[in-house]
mmCIF file of N, CA and C in Angstrom:
data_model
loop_
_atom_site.group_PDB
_atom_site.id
_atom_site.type_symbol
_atom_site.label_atom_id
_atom_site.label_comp_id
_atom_site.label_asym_id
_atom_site.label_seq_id
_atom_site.Cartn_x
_atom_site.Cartn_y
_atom_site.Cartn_z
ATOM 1 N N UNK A 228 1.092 -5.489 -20.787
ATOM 2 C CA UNK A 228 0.987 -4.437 -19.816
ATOM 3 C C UNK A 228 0.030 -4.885 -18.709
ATOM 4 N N UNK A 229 0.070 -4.810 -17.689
ATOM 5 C CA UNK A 229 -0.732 -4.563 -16.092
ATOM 6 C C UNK A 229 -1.897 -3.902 -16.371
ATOM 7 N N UNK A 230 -2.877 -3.925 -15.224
ATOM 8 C CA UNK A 230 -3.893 -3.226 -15.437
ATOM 9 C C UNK A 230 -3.533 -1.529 -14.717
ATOM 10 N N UNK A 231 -4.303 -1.108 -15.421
ATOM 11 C CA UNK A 231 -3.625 0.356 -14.958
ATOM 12 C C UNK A 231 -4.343 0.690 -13.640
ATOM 13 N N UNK A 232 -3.424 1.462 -12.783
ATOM 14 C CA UNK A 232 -3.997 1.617 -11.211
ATOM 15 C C UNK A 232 -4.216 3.285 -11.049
ATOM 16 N N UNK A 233 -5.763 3.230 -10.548
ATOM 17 C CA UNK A 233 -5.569 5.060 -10.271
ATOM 18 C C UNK A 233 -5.368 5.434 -8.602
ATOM 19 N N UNK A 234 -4.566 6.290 -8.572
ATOM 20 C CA UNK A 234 -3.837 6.052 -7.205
ATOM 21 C C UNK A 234 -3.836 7.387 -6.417
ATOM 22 N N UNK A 235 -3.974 8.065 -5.203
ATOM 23 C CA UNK A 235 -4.047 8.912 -5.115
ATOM 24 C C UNK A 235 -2.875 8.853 -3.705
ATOM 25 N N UNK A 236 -1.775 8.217 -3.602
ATOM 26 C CA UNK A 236 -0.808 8.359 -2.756
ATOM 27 C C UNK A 236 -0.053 9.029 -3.203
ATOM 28 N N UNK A 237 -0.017 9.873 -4.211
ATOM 29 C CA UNK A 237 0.598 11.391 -4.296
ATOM 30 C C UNK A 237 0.770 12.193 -4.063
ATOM 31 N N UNK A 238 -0.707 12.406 -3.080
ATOM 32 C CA UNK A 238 -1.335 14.166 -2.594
ATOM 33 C C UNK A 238 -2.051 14.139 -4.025
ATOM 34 N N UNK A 239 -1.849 13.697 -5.098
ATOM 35 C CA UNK A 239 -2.572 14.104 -5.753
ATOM 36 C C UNK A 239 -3.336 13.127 -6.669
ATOM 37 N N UNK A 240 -4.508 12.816 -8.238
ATOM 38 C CA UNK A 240 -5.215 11.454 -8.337
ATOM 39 C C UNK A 240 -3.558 11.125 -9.108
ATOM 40 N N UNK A 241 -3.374 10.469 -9.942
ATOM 41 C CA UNK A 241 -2.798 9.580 -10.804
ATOM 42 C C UNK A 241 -2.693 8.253 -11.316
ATOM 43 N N UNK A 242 -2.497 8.137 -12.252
ATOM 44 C CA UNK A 242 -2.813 7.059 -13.089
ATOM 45 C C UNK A 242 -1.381 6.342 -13.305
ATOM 46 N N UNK A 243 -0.688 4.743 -12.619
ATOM 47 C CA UNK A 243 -0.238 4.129 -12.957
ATOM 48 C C UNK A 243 -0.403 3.249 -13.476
ATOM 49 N N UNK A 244 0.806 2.550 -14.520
ATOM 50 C CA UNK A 244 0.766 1.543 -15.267
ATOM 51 C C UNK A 244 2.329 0.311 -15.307
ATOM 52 N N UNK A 245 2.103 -0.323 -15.437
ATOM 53 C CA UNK A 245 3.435 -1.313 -15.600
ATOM 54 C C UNK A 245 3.246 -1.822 -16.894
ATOM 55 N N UNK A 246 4.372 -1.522 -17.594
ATOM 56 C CA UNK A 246 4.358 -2.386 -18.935
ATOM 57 C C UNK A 246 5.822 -3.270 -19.034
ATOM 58 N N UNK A 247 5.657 -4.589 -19.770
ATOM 59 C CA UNK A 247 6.860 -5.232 -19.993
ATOM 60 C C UNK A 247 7.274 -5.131 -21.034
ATOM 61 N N UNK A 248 8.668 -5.440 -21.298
ATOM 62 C CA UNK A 248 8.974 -5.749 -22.824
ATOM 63 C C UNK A 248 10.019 -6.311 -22.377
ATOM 64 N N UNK A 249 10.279 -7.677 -23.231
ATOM 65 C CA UNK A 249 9.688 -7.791 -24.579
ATOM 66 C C UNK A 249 8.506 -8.221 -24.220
ATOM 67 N N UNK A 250 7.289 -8.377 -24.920
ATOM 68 C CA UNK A 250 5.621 -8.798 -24.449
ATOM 69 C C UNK A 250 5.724 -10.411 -24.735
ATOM 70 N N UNK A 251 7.010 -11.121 -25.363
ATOM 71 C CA UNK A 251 6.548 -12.962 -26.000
ATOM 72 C C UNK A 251 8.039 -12.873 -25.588
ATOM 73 N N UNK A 252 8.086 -14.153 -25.491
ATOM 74 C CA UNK A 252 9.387 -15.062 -24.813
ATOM 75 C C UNK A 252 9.074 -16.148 -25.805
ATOM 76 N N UNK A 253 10.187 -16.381 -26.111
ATOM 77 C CA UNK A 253 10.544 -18.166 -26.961
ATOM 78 C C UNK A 253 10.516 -19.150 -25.812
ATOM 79 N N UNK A 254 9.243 -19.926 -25.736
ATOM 80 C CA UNK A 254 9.828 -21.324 -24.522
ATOM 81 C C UNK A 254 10.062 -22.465 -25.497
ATOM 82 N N UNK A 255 11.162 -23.170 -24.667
ATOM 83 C CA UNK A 255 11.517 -24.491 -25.372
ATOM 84 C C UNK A 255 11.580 -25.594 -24.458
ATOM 85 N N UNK A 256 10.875 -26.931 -24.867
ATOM 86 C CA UNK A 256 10.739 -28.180 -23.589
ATOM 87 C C UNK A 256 10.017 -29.169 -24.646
ATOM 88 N N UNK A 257 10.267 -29.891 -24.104
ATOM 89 C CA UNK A 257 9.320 -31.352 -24.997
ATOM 90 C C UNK A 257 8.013 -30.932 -24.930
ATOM 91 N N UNK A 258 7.959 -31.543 -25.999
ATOM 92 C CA UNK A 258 6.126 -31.176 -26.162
ATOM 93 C C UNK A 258 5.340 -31.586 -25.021
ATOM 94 N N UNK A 259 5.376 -32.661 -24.474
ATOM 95 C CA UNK A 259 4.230 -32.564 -23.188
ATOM 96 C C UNK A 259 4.435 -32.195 -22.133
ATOM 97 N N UNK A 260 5.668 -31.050 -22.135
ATOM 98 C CA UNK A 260 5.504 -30.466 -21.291
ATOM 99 C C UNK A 260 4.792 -29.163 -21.383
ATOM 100 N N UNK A 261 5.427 -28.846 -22.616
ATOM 101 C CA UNK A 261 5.123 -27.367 -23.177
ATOM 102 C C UNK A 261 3.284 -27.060 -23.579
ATOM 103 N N UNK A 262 2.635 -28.985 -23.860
ATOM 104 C CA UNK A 262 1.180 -28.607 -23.986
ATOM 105 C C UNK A 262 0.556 -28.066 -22.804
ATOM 106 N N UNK A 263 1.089 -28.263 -21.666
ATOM 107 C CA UNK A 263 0.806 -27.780 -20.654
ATOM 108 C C UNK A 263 0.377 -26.074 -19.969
ATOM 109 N N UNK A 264 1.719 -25.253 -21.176
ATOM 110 C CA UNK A 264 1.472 -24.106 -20.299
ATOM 111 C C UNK A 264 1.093 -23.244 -21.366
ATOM 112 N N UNK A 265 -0.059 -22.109 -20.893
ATOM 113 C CA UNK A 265 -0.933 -21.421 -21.975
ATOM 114 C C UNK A 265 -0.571 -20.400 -21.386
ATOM 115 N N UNK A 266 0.196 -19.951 -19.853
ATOM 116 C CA UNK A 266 0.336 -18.718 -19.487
ATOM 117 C C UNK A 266 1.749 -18.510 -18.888
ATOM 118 N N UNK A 267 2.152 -17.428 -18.540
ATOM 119 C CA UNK A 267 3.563 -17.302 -17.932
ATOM 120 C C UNK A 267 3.079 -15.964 -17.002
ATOM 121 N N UNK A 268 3.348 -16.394 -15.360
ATOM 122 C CA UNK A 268 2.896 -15.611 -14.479
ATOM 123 C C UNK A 268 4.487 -14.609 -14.460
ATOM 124 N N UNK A 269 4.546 -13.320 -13.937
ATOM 125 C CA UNK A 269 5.287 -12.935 -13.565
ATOM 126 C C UNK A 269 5.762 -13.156 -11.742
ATOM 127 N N UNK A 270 5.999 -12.491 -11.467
ATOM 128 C CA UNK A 270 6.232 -12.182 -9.740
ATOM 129 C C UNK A 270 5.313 -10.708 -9.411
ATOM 130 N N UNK A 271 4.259 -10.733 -8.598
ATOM 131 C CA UNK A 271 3.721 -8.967 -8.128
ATOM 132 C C UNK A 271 5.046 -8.287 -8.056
ATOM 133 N N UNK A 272 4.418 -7.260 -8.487
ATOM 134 C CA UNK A 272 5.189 -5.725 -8.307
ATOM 135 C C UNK A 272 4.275 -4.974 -7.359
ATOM 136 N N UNK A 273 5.004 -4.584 -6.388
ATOM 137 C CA UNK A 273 4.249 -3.497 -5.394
ATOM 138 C C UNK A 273 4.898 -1.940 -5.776
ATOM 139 N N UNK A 274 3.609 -1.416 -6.505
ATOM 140 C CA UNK A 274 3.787 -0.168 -6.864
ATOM 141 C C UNK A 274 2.996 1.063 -6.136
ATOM 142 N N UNK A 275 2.369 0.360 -5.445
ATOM 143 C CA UNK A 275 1.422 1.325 -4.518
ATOM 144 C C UNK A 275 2.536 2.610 -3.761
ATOM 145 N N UNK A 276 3.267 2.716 -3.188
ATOM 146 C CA UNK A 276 3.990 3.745 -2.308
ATOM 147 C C UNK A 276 5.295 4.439 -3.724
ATOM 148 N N UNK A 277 5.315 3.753 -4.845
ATOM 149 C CA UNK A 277 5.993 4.479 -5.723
ATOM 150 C C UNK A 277 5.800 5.767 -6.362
ATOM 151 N N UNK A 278 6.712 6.848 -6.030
ATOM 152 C CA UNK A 278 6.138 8.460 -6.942
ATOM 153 C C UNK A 278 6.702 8.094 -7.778
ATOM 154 N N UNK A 279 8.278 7.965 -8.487
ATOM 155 C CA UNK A 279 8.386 8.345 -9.399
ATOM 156 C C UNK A 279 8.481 6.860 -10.669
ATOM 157 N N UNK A 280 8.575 7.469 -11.976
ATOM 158 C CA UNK A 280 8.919 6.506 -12.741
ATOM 159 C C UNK A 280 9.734 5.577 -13.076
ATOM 160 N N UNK A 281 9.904 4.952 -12.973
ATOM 161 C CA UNK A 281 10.866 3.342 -13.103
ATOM 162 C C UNK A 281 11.118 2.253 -13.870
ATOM 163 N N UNK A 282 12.161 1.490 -14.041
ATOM 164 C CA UNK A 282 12.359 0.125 -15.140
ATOM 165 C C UNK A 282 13.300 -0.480 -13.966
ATOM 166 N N UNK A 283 12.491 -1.914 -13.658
ATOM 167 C CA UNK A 283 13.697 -2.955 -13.526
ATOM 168 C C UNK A 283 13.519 -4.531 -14.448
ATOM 169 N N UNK A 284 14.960 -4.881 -13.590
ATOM 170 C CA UNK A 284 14.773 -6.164 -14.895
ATOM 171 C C UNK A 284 13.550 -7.384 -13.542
ATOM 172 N N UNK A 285 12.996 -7.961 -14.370
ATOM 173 C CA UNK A 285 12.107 -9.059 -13.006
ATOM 174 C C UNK A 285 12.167 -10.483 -13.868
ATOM 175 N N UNK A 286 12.715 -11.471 -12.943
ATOM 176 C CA UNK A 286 13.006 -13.035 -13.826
ATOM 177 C C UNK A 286 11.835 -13.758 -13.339
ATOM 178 N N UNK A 287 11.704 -14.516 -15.203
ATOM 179 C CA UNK A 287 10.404 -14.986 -14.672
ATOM 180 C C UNK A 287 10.660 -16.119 -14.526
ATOM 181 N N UNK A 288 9.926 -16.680 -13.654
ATOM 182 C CA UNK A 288 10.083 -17.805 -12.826
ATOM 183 C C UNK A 288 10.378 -19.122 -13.633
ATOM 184 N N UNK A 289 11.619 -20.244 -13.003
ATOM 185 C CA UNK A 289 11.791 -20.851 -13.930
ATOM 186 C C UNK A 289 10.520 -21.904 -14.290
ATOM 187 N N UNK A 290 10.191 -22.767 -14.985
ATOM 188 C CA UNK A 290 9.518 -24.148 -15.065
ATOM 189 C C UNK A 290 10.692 -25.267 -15.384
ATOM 190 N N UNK A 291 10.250 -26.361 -14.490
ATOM 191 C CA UNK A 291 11.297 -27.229 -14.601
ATOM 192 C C UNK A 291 10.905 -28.300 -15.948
ATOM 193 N N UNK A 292 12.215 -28.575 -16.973
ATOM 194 C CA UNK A 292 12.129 -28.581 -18.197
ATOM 195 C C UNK A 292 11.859 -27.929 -19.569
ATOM 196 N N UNK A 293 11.851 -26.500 -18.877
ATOM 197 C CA UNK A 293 11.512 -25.634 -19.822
ATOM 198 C C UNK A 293 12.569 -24.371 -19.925
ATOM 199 N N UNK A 294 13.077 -24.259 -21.173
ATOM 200 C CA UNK A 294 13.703 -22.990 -21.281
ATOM 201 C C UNK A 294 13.212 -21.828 -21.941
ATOM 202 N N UNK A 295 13.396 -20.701 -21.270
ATOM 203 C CA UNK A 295 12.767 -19.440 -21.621
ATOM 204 C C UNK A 295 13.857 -18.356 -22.352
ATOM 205 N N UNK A 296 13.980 -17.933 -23.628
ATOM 206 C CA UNK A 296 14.454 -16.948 -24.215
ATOM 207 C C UNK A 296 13.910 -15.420 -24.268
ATOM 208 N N UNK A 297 13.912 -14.493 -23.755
ATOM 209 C CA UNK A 297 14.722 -14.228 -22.780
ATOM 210 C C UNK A 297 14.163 -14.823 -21.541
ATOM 211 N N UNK A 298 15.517 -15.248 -20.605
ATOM 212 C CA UNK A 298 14.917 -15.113 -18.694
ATOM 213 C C UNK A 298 14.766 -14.372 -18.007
ATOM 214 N N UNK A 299 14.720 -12.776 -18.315
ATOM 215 C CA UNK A 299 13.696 -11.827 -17.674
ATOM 216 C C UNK A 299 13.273 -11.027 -18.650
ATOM 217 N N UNK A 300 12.669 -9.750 -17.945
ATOM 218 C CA UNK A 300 12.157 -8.483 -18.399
ATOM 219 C C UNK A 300 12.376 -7.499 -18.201
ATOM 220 N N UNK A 301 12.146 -6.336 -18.800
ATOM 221 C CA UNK A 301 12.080 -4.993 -18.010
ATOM 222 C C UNK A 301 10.509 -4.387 -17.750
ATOM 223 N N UNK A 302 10.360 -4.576 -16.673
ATOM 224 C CA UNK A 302 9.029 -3.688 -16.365
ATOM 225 C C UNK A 302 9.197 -2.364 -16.212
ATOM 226 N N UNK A 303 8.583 -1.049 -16.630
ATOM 227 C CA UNK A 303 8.408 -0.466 -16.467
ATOM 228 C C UNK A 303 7.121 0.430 -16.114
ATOM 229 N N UNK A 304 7.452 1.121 -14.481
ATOM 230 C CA UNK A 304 6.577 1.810 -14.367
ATOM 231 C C UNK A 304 5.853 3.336 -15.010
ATOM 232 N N UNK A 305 4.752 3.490 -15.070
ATOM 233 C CA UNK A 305 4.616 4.906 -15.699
ATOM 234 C C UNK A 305 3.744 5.479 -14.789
ATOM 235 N N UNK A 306 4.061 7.233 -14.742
ATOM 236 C CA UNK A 306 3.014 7.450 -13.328
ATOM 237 C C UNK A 306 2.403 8.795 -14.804
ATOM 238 N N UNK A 307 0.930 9.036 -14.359
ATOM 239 C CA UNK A 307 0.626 10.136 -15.063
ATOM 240 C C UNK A 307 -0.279 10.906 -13.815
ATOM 241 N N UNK A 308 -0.236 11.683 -13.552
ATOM 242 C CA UNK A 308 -0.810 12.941 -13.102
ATOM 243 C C UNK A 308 -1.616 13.959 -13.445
ATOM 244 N N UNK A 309 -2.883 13.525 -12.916
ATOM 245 C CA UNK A 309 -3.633 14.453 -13.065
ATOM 246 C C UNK A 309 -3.955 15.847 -13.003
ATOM 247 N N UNK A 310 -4.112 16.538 -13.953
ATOM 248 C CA UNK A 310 -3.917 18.152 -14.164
ATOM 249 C C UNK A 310 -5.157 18.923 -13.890
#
């Protein structure tokens, strides 16, 4: 999951979040390539001007020699509103 954002482009405060799933991907590549990577960046999501709640799929970027099970995600946004 993202770090959660408190946002007040609502009119009102609220609390967004982005979460992915699945959270682990299978990578596969020769080993010196694969000693290489300890992280897997996504692409930004600009959620700032978003009201309502949302899922899309977002592909993560390829690495050359490396295959990724799955090749994307679903992010989903969550908005909560303060009462």
């Amino acid at each position: 999951s993202f770090p959660t954002r408190r946002s007040s482009d609502l009119g009102e405060t609220a609390w967004k979040t982005v979460s992915v799933q699945p959270t682990a991907v299978v990578v596969k590549g020769e080993a010196d390539t694969l000693k290489n990577i300890d992280t897997i960046d996504l692409p930004d999501i600009d959620i700032e001007n978003m009201t309502e709640e949302k899922t899309w799929k977002v592909l993560i970027p390829p690495i050359d020699g490396v295959v990724m099970d799955p090749d994307e995600v679903d992010a989903t946004l969550s908005i909560k509103k303060e009462e």
